[in-house]
Coordinates of C-alpha atoms in Angstrom, one line a residue:
M1398 CA -5.3 -1.1 -22.3
N1399 CA -2.9 1.3 -24.0
R1400 CA -2.5 0.1 -27.7
Q1401 CA 0.8 1.9 -28.0
G1402 CA 2.4 -0.4 -24.9
R1403 CA 2.7 -4.4 -25.2
A1404 CA 0.1 -6.8 -26.1
T1405 CA -2.0 -7.7 -23.2
A1406 CA -5.2 -7.8 -24.9
P1407 CA -6.8 -11.7 -24.7
G1408 CA -6.2 -13.4 -27.9
D1409 CA -9.3 -13.9 -30.4
A1410 CA -8.9 -17.6 -30.5
A1411 CA -8.2 -18.5 -27.0
A1412 CA -10.6 -15.9 -25.4
A1413 CA -14.0 -17.1 -26.8
P1414 CA -15.3 -18.8 -29.8
V1415 CA -17.0 -16.1 -31.4
R1416 CA -15.1 -12.8 -32.7
T1417 CA -17.2 -9.7 -31.4
V1418 CA -17.3 -6.3 -33.4
L1419 CA -16.0 -4.6 -31.3
G1420 CA -13.8 -6.4 -28.6
H1421 CA -16.5 -6.7 -26.3
R1422 CA -17.0 -10.2 -24.2
G1423 CA -20.3 -10.0 -22.7
L1424 CA -20.7 -7.2 -20.8
D1425 CA -16.8 -6.8 -20.1
H1426 CA -16.0 -3.8 -22.5
E1427 CA -13.0 -3.1 -24.6
E1428 CA -12.1 -0.2 -22.9
P1429 CA -10.0 2.2 -24.8
L1430 CA -7.5 4.9 -22.7
I1431 CA -9.5 8.6 -22.6
F1432 CA -7.3 9.8 -25.0
E1433 CA -8.2 7.7 -27.5
L1434 CA -11.8 8.3 -26.8
G1435 CA -11.4 12.1 -26.6
Q1436 CA -12.0 14.7 -29.8
D1437 CA -10.9 17.9 -30.2
G1438 CA -13.6 20.4 -29.7
R1439 CA -15.9 18.3 -27.8
S1440 CA -16.8 18.8 -24.0
G1441 CA -19.1 18.3 -21.7
V1442 CA -19.8 21.7 -20.2
D1443 CA -20.2 25.2 -21.6
L1444 CA -17.6 28.0 -20.5
P1445 CA -17.9 31.6 -21.2
E1446 CA -15.6 33.2 -23.0
V1447 CA -12.9 34.5 -20.9
P1448 CA -12.6 37.9 -20.8
A1449 CA -9.6 40.1 -22.0
V1450 CA -7.2 40.5 -19.3
E1451 CA -3.6 41.9 -19.5
N1452 CA -1.2 38.6 -20.0
R1453 CA 1.3 38.5 -17.1
L1454 CA 2.3 35.4 -18.0
G1455 CA 5.6 36.7 -19.9
G1456 CA 7.6 33.5 -20.8
L1457 CA 5.3 31.1 -19.1
A1458 CA 3.0 31.0 -21.6
R1459 CA 2.2 28.0 -22.8
K1460 CA 3.3 27.3 -26.2
A1461 CA 1.3 24.6 -27.4
A1462 CA -2.8 23.4 -26.4
I1463 CA -3.1 22.0 -23.0
A1464 CA -4.1 19.0 -24.5
L1465 CA -6.4 17.1 -22.8
P1466 CA -9.1 14.8 -24.0
G1467 CA -12.3 16.1 -25.3
L1468 CA -15.6 14.2 -24.0
S1469 CA -19.2 14.5 -23.6
E1470 CA -20.1 14.0 -19.9
P1471 CA -21.8 10.7 -21.0
Q1472 CA -18.5 9.6 -22.2
V1473 CA -17.0 10.5 -19.2
V1474 CA -19.0 8.9 -17.3
R1475 CA -19.4 5.9 -18.7
H1476 CA -15.7 5.4 -19.1
Y1477 CA -15.1 5.4 -15.6
V1478 CA -18.0 3.5 -14.6
R1479 CA -16.7 0.8 -16.8
L1480 CA -13.2 1.2 -15.6
S1481 CA -14.5 0.9 -11.8
R1482 CA -16.1 -3.0 -12.5
R1483 CA -12.7 -4.0 -13.3
N1484 CA -11.8 -3.2 -9.8
Y1485 CA -11.7 -6.3 -7.2
A1486 CA -12.5 -4.7 -3.6
I1487 CA -13.3 -6.3 -0.3
D1488 CA -17.1 -5.1 -1.5
M1489 CA -16.8 -8.2 -4.4
G1490 CA -15.7 -10.9 -2.7
L1491 CA -12.5 -12.5 -0.3
Y1492 CA -9.4 -10.5 -0.3
P1493 CA -6.9 -12.8 0.7
L1494 CA -3.8 -10.2 0.8
G1495 CA -1.6 -11.8 3.8
S1496 CA -0.8 -8.7 6.7
C1497 CA -2.7 -6.6 5.1
T1498 CA -6.3 -7.2 7.0
M1499 CA -8.3 -6.5 3.7
K1500 CA -11.4 -6.7 6.0
H1501 CA -14.9 -5.5 5.9
N1502 CA -15.5 -1.7 6.6
P1503 CA -19.2 -1.6 8.1
R1504 CA -21.5 0.8 6.5
L1505 CA -22.5 2.6 9.9
N1506 CA -19.0 3.6 10.4
E1507 CA -19.4 5.4 6.5
K1508 CA -22.2 6.9 7.8
L1509 CA -20.9 8.7 10.8
A1510 CA -17.9 10.0 9.1
R1511 CA -20.2 11.8 6.8
L1512 CA -22.0 13.3 9.2
P1513 CA -22.0 16.9 8.5
G1514 CA -20.3 18.1 11.6
L1515 CA -17.3 15.9 11.5
A1516 CA -17.1 15.7 7.5
D1517 CA -17.1 19.2 6.9
L1518 CA -14.9 20.6 9.7
H1519 CA -11.9 22.6 8.8
P1520 CA -8.9 21.8 10.7
L1521 CA -8.3 25.6 11.1
A1522 CA -11.7 26.1 12.8
P1523 CA -11.8 28.0 15.9
A1524 CA -11.1 25.8 18.7
S1525 CA -14.2 27.0 20.5
T1526 CA -16.4 25.5 17.5
T1527 CA -14.3 21.9 17.4
R1528 CA -14.8 20.2 21.3
G1529 CA -17.2 17.7 20.1
A1530 CA -14.1 16.5 18.0
V1531 CA -11.5 16.8 19.8
E1532 CA -13.3 14.9 22.0
L1533 CA -13.9 12.2 20.0
M1534 CA -10.0 12.4 19.6
G1535 CA -9.6 12.1 22.9
T1536 CA -12.2 9.3 23.5
L1537 CA -10.4 7.4 20.8
A1538 CA -7.1 8.3 22.0
H1539 CA -8.0 6.7 25.5
W1540 CA -9.1 3.2 24.0
L1541 CA -5.7 3.6 22.2
M1542 CA -4.2 3.6 25.2
V1543 CA -6.5 0.7 26.9
L1544 CA -6.4 -1.5 24.5
T1545 CA -2.3 -1.3 24.4
G1546 CA -1.4 -1.0 28.2
M1547 CA 0.5 2.2 27.6
P1548 CA 0.4 5.3 28.7
A1549 CA 0.7 7.9 25.7
V1550 CA -0.3 8.0 22.3
A1551 CA 0.6 10.0 19.6
M1552 CA -2.6 10.9 17.1
S1553 CA -1.0 12.4 14.2
P1554 CA 1.1 10.1 12.1
K1555 CA -1.3 9.5 8.7
A1556 CA -0.3 6.2 8.4
G1557 CA 1.8 2.7 9.2
A1558 CA 5.5 4.1 7.9
H1559 CA 4.5 7.7 8.8
G1560 CA 3.9 6.1 12.8
E1561 CA 7.4 4.2 12.1
L1562 CA 8.8 7.6 12.0
C1563 CA 7.2 8.9 14.1
G1564 CA 8.4 6.1 16.7
I1565 CA 12.0 6.3 16.1
M1566 CA 12.2 9.9 16.4
A1567 CA 10.5 9.9 19.8
I1568 CA 13.4 7.1 20.4
R1569 CA 15.9 9.4 18.8
A1570 CA 15.3 12.5 20.7
A1571 CA 15.0 10.2 23.9
L1572 CA 18.3 9.2 23.7
V1573 CA 19.5 12.7 22.7
A1574 CA 18.0 13.9 25.7
R1575 CA 20.0 10.7 27.7
G1576 CA 23.5 11.9 25.9
E1577 CA 23.6 9.0 23.7
G1578 CA 22.7 11.0 20.3
E1579 CA 25.7 10.0 18.7
S1580 CA 26.8 6.7 20.5
R1581 CA 23.7 4.6 19.7
T1582 CA 23.6 4.0 15.8
R1583 CA 22.5 0.7 15.7
I1584 CA 19.1 -0.5 15.5
L1585 CA 18.2 -4.5 15.3
V1586 CA 15.6 -5.4 12.6
P1587 CA 14.6 -9.2 12.0
E1588 CA 15.3 -10.8 8.9
S1589 CA 11.3 -11.3 8.6
A1590 CA 10.8 -7.9 9.2
H1591 CA 7.9 -5.6 7.0
G1592 CA 10.4 -3.8 4.5
T1593 CA 9.5 -0.2 5.9
N1594 CA 11.3 -1.5 9.0
P1595 CA 14.6 -1.0 8.0
A1596 CA 13.8 1.8 5.9
T1597 CA 12.4 3.9 8.7
A1598 CA 15.8 3.0 10.5
A1599 CA 17.9 4.0 7.6
Y1600 CA 16.1 7.4 7.3
C1601 CA 16.8 8.6 10.5
G1602 CA 20.1 7.9 10.2
F1603 CA 20.6 4.5 11.8
K1604 CA 22.8 1.3 10.8
V1605 CA 20.1 -1.5 10.3
D1606 CA 21.8 -4.7 11.9
P1607 CA 19.7 -7.8 10.5
V1608 CA 18.6 -10.6 13.1
P1609 CA 18.4 -13.9 11.9
G1610 CA 15.3 -16.1 12.7
T1611 CA 15.2 -20.1 13.7
A1612 CA 14.0 -22.6 11.7
D1613 CA 10.1 -22.1 13.1
G1614 CA 10.0 -18.8 12.1
R1615 CA 10.9 -16.8 15.1
V1616 CA 13.2 -14.3 16.2
D1617 CA 16.9 -16.1 17.3
L1618 CA 17.0 -15.4 20.8
A1619 CA 20.7 -16.3 21.0
A1620 CA 21.7 -14.7 17.5
L1621 CA 19.8 -11.6 18.8
K1622 CA 21.6 -11.3 22.2
A1623 CA 25.0 -11.7 20.6
K1624 CA 24.2 -8.6 18.6
L1625 CA 23.8 -6.2 21.8
G1626 CA 26.0 -3.7 23.0
P1627 CA 25.9 -0.3 24.4
D1628 CA 25.7 1.1 20.4
V1629 CA 22.3 -0.2 20.2
A1630 CA 19.5 2.2 20.0
A1631 CA 16.8 0.1 19.6
I1632 CA 15.1 -3.4 18.2
M1633 CA 11.6 -3.0 15.7
L1634 CA 10.2 -6.4 15.5
T1635 CA 6.7 -7.5 14.2
N1636 CA 4.4 -9.1 16.6
P1637 CA 2.7 -11.3 15.4
N1638 CA 5.7 -11.5 12.9
T1639 CA 5.1 -11.9 9.1
C1640 CA 5.2 -15.0 8.9
G1641 CA 1.8 -15.1 11.0
L1642 CA 3.3 -16.4 14.2
F1643 CA 3.6 -15.0 17.3
E1644 CA 7.0 -14.7 19.0
R1645 CA 6.8 -16.6 22.0
E1646 CA 10.1 -15.0 23.5
I1647 CA 8.9 -11.6 22.7
M1648 CA 9.3 -10.8 26.8
E1649 CA 12.8 -12.1 26.7
I1650 CA 13.6 -10.0 23.7
A1651 CA 12.5 -6.9 25.6
E1652 CA 14.2 -7.4 28.6
A1653 CA 17.5 -8.2 26.8
V1654 CA 17.6 -4.7 25.0
H1655 CA 16.3 -2.9 27.7
G1656 CA 19.0 -4.7 30.0
V1657 CA 21.3 -2.8 27.8
G1658 CA 19.7 0.8 27.5
G1659 CA 18.5 0.3 24.2
F1660 CA 14.3 1.1 23.3
F1661 CA 11.8 -1.6 22.1
Y1662 CA 9.6 -0.3 18.9
C1663 CA 6.5 -2.9 18.0
D1664 CA 5.2 -2.7 14.4
G1665 CA 1.6 -3.2 15.0
A1666 CA 0.5 -3.8 11.6
N1667 CA -0.6 -7.0 12.8
F1668 CA -2.2 -5.8 15.9
N1669 CA -5.7 -7.4 14.5
A1670 CA -4.6 -10.4 15.5
I1671 CA -4.5 -10.2 19.4
V1672 CA -6.6 -7.0 19.8
G1673 CA -8.7 -7.7 23.1
R1674 CA -6.1 -10.4 24.3
V1675 CA -3.0 -9.0 24.4
R1676 CA -1.7 -5.6 25.5
P1677 CA 1.5 -4.8 23.9
G1678 CA 2.7 -2.8 27.0
D1679 CA 2.5 -5.8 29.1
L1680 CA 5.2 -7.3 27.0
G1681 CA 7.7 -4.5 27.0
V1682 CA 7.3 -2.5 24.1
D1683 CA 8.0 1.3 24.4
A1684 CA 6.4 2.1 20.6
M1685 CA 4.2 0.6 18.7
H1686 CA 1.9 2.0 15.5
I1687 CA -1.3 0.9 14.9
N1688 CA -3.1 0.8 11.9
L1689 CA -6.2 1.9 12.2
H1690 CA -6.9 0.8 8.5
K1691 CA -6.2 -2.5 9.4
T1692 CA -7.5 -3.4 12.8
F1693 CA -10.1 -0.8 13.1
S1694 CA -12.1 -1.5 9.6
T1695 CA -11.2 2.1 8.1
P1696 CA -10.7 1.6 4.3
H1697 CA -7.3 1.6 2.9
G1698 CA -5.5 1.0 -0.1
G1699 CA -3.9 2.9 -3.0
G1700 CA -1.7 5.1 -0.8
G1701 CA -4.3 6.4 1.4
P1702 CA -6.4 7.5 3.5
G1703 CA -4.9 6.0 6.4
A1704 CA -4.2 6.7 10.1
G1705 CA -0.8 5.4 12.3
P1706 CA -1.4 6.5 15.7
V1707 CA 1.7 5.6 17.7
V1708 CA 1.8 4.1 21.3
L1709 CA 4.2 5.3 23.5
S1710 CA 5.5 3.8 27.0
E1711 CA 6.3 6.1 29.9
A1712 CA 10.0 6.6 29.2
L1713 CA 9.1 8.1 25.6
A1714 CA 5.5 9.8 26.1
P1715 CA 7.8 13.1 27.1
F1716 CA 8.8 13.0 23.9
A1717 CA 5.9 12.6 21.4
P1718 CA 5.0 15.1 18.5
L1719 CA 2.7 17.7 18.9
P1720 CA -0.2 18.7 19.1
W1721 CA -1.2 16.7 22.3
V1722 CA -4.6 15.8 23.2
V1723 CA -5.0 16.3 26.5
G1724 CA -7.9 16.0 29.3
T1725 CA -9.0 19.0 31.3
A1726 CA -11.3 19.9 33.8
D1727 CA -13.5 21.3 31.0
G1728 CA -12.9 18.3 28.7
Y1729 CA -10.3 17.1 26.0
A1730 CA -8.7 19.9 24.3
L1731 CA -5.2 20.0 22.0
L1732 CA -1.7 20.9 22.9
E1733 CA -0.6 23.1 20.0
D1734 CA 2.7 24.1 21.9
A1735 CA 3.4 22.0 24.7
A1736 CA 6.7 22.6 26.5
G1737 CA 9.3 20.0 27.2
Q1738 CA 11.1 17.4 24.9
S1739 CA 8.7 17.0 22.1
F1740 CA 10.5 16.3 18.7
G1741 CA 8.3 18.6 17.1
R1742 CA 5.5 18.5 14.3
M1743 CA 5.1 15.2 12.0
A1744 CA 2.2 16.5 9.7
A1745 CA 0.0 19.7 9.5
F1746 CA -2.8 19.7 12.3
H1747 CA -4.0 17.0 13.8
G1748 CA -4.8 13.6 12.1
Q1749 CA -7.3 12.0 9.8
M1750 CA -10.7 12.6 10.8
G1751 CA -12.5 10.7 9.0
M1752 CA -10.1 7.8 10.0
F1753 CA -10.8 8.8 13.7
V1754 CA -14.4 8.5 13.1
R1755 CA -14.5 5.4 11.4
A1756 CA -11.7 3.6 14.1
L1757 CA -14.5 5.0 17.1
A1758 CA -17.6 4.0 15.8
Y1759 CA -15.9 0.6 15.4
M1760 CA -14.5 0.1 18.8
M1761 CA -17.8 1.5 20.1
S1762 CA -20.0 -1.2 17.9
H1763 CA -17.8 -4.1 19.2
G1764 CA -17.2 -3.2 22.5
G1765 CA -14.2 -4.8 24.2
D1766 CA -15.1 -8.2 24.1
G1767 CA -16.4 -8.1 20.4
L1768 CA -13.0 -6.7 19.7
A1769 CA -11.3 -9.8 21.5
Q1770 CA -13.7 -12.3 19.6
A1771 CA -12.8 -10.2 16.0
A1772 CA -9.1 -11.2 16.6
S1773 CA -10.2 -14.8 18.1
D1774 CA -12.4 -14.9 14.8
A1775 CA -9.2 -13.9 12.7
V1776 CA -6.8 -16.4 14.0
L1777 CA -9.8 -19.2 14.0
A1778 CA -10.0 -18.5 10.2
A1779 CA -6.5 -18.4 9.2
N1780 CA -6.0 -21.7 11.2
Y1781 CA -9.0 -23.6 9.5
I1782 CA -7.6 -22.3 5.7
Q1783 CA -4.4 -23.8 7.1
A1784 CA -5.9 -27.0 8.2
R1785 CA -7.7 -27.1 5.5
L1786 CA -4.9 -27.0 2.7
S1787 CA -2.1 -28.5 4.5
D1788 CA -2.6 -31.7 2.6
V1789 CA -2.4 -30.4 -0.7
M1790 CA -0.1 -27.3 -0.3
T1791 CA 2.6 -27.1 2.0
P1792 CA 2.8 -24.9 5.2
S1793 CA 5.9 -23.2 5.6
F1794 CA 6.1 -24.0 9.2
D1795 CA 5.0 -26.7 12.0
G1796 CA 1.7 -26.1 14.0
P1797 CA -0.7 -23.1 14.6
C1798 CA -0.9 -19.9 12.8
M1799 CA -2.0 -16.5 13.9
H1800 CA -4.3 -14.0 11.9
E1801 CA -2.5 -15.1 8.5
A1802 CA -1.6 -19.1 6.8
L1803 CA 1.8 -18.9 5.4
F1804 CA 2.7 -21.3 2.6
D1805 CA 5.8 -21.8 0.3
D1806 CA 5.8 -23.6 -2.9
R1807 CA 7.5 -27.0 -1.9
F1808 CA 4.3 -28.5 -3.1
L1809 CA 4.9 -27.4 -6.5
K1810 CA 8.4 -29.2 -7.1
D1811 CA 8.4 -30.6 -10.5
T1812 CA 5.1 -29.2 -11.9
G1813 CA 6.4 -26.7 -14.1
V1814 CA 4.0 -24.3 -12.2
T1815 CA 5.3 -21.2 -10.0
T1816 CA 3.6 -18.9 -7.0
L1817 CA 3.4 -16.3 -9.5
D1818 CA 1.8 -19.0 -12.2
F1819 CA -0.4 -20.0 -9.5
A1820 CA -1.5 -16.4 -8.2
K1821 CA -2.7 -15.8 -11.9
A1822 CA -4.8 -18.8 -11.8
M1823 CA -6.9 -17.5 -8.9
I1824 CA -7.7 -14.7 -11.1
D1825 CA -9.7 -16.8 -13.6
E1826 CA -11.8 -18.0 -10.5
G1827 CA -12.5 -14.8 -9.3
Y1828 CA -9.9 -14.1 -6.3
H1829 CA -7.6 -11.7 -6.0
P1830 CA -4.2 -13.0 -5.3
M1831 CA -3.0 -13.3 -1.9
T1832 CA 0.4 -12.0 -0.9
M1833 CA 3.1 -13.3 -3.2
Y1834 CA 7.1 -13.7 -2.4
F1835 CA 6.7 -12.1 1.1
P1836 CA 8.2 -12.5 3.4
L1837 CA 11.3 -13.0 2.0
V1838 CA 12.9 -15.3 4.5
V1839 CA 10.3 -18.4 2.9
H1840 CA 11.2 -19.4 -0.7
G1841 CA 8.1 -19.1 -3.0
A1842 CA 5.4 -17.6 -0.2
M1843 CA 2.0 -17.5 -0.4
L1844 CA 0.7 -15.5 2.5
I1845 CA -3.1 -15.5 3.1
E1846 CA -5.2 -13.6 5.4
P1847 CA -8.8 -14.4 5.5
T1848 CA -9.4 -12.0 8.3
E1849 CA -12.6 -12.3 10.8
S1850 CA -15.7 -10.6 8.5
E1851 CA -15.4 -13.9 6.4
S1852 CA -18.2 -16.7 7.0
R1853 CA -17.8 -20.4 6.9
E1854 CA -19.2 -20.3 3.6
S1855 CA -17.3 -18.0 2.1
L1856 CA -14.0 -19.6 3.4
D1857 CA -15.1 -23.2 2.0
A1858 CA -15.4 -21.5 -1.4
F1859 CA -12.1 -20.4 -1.6
I1860 CA -11.0 -23.9 0.3
A1861 CA -11.9 -25.4 -2.6
V1862 CA -10.6 -23.1 -5.3
M1863 CA -7.2 -23.7 -3.7
R1864 CA -7.4 -27.5 -3.4
T1865 CA -8.4 -27.5 -6.9
L1866 CA -5.6 -25.2 -8.6
A1867 CA -3.0 -27.3 -6.0
E1868 CA -4.2 -30.6 -7.5
A1869 CA -4.3 -29.4 -11.1
A1870 CA -1.1 -28.0 -10.9
K1871 CA 0.2 -31.6 -9.7
A1872 CA -2.0 -33.2 -12.3
G1873 CA 0.6 -31.2 -15.0
E1874 CA -2.1 -29.1 -16.2
T1875 CA 0.6 -26.7 -16.7
E1876 CA -1.0 -24.5 -19.8
R1877 CA -4.3 -23.9 -17.0
F1878 CA -1.2 -21.9 -15.3
A1879 CA 1.4 -20.8 -18.0
G1880 CA -1.6 -19.0 -19.8
A1881 CA -3.4 -17.7 -16.8
P1882 CA -5.3 -15.3 -16.4
H1883 CA -7.5 -16.9 -19.2
Y1884 CA -10.7 -14.8 -18.2
A1885 CA -9.5 -11.2 -17.1
P1886 CA -9.5 -8.2 -19.0
R1887 CA -6.2 -8.6 -19.9
R1888 CA -3.4 -11.1 -20.2
R1889 CA -0.5 -11.3 -18.2
L1890 CA 2.4 -9.0 -18.4
D1891 CA 6.0 -9.5 -19.6
E1892 CA 6.6 -8.7 -15.8
T1893 CA 10.3 -8.4 -16.9
A1894 CA 9.8 -6.0 -19.8
A1895 CA 7.5 -4.0 -18.2
A1896 CA 10.1 -3.0 -15.0
R1897 CA 13.1 -2.9 -17.4
K1898 CA 11.2 -1.1 -20.2
P1899 CA 8.3 0.6 -18.8
I1900 CA 5.9 2.6 -21.3
L1901 CA 4.4 4.9 -19.0
R1902 CA 2.5 7.7 -20.7
W1903 CA 0.4 7.8 -24.3
T1904 CA 1.6 9.8 -26.9
P1905 CA -0.7 11.4 -29.7
P1906 CA -0.1 9.7 -32.8
A1907 CA 1.4 11.2 -35.4
P1908 CA -0.5 13.0 -38.4
A1909 CA -1.1 10.9 -41.4
K1910 CA 0.7 12.1 -44.3
A1911 CA -1.6 13.3 -47.1
A1912 CA -1.8 11.7 -50.0
E1913 CA -0.1 12.7 -53.2

């Protein structure tokens, strides 16, 4: 939208047969930047004159105007409303991002999270006034332990990656307590892992040792065993993995890692596929984060808010970060300074209360049987998509998938159409693209997760679009893809130039020279 950047506006001739006066296309308004709308001296509020006071800023006094855009209140409201209409959201349609579980957020959850006693709760409120909130945290913690078969849970981590950090810090603390803090330096990470896994391991000072996969998209157990030794601290494994497959040999993997004294960290981002069906604790897992903003429907995206509680095995429970939610004779309480081996705090206060409320509301609405049904429906929806598209697209692996269907770009061979082209054409059809080029172990990957909240009609419409696009690519309709998106508010960026020479800020235009 920045006219000082690269041209991304649709071309007049290609965009529509009629050239409009202001560049609008029906009710899709051509929207300038807020700085381009602003005018000096205009404001949406009247403020009293600032009283004269002694200047105590010294050398910190501003030397130029603040340069904020001047707009009236209607201008501000209209600007942001028009921008909001360009956002794609789960409330608009199917959101097929693989490995992200973009499912419907029930409005009952939102209503409960906005109850004044919970929404207005201050983290420094006296403990005597927060007993209900602590009981809510304790109840949620109880059900997280029940669903995972684990004896302890840390509630304070704010997101999945933060949960990973929590788990690896607990593992490091346990190794230090065993006197092996210096000798165990390696963490094994499958090649198909989420990128945050090796990043977390490296951040905590460990060496990352990748584990290859097999031809069927799972961890190569023989290669894993060959890498085991007394210097292995842990393995970080995602299950179901990022190829959308359940690790069939997960118990053997856990046994092998435990056999050399290491710990088993499981990335729980895909717990939505197995909740109520499989308890990770029964599989030998020592630590696993749970994305409440995926499995239990609380909103996520855009950097937050999220929540990533970490369930811990008996071996790691003593090292959980503070505060601890504990049961007492008088109900639940928060232990802020528990004596013992805790590695300390990960965050200020106690976690994301709004996310806790939403997640518990989701659990209580569904019940144990409903959660298991949701997981089954998610797996069914993904397999339905895979089965309906397998004759026109190329599934990356044989056999059924779990909660997400993974395709590669073999069906586009010799068409002149790339995965990126295909995804951009989906925008013209009214769909946000699926996850592209991930996992990295699959060339031209297209990772589709429909989730359990989509109806049969919704899935059929999506499938019809994907089939049509696949057939169009094979029929040689390259312009349909190379020029896509044609109907979006903006054309495709030159992504190479945007990455190498980004234009990240607007600068005021130079004043026009006075006529001589």
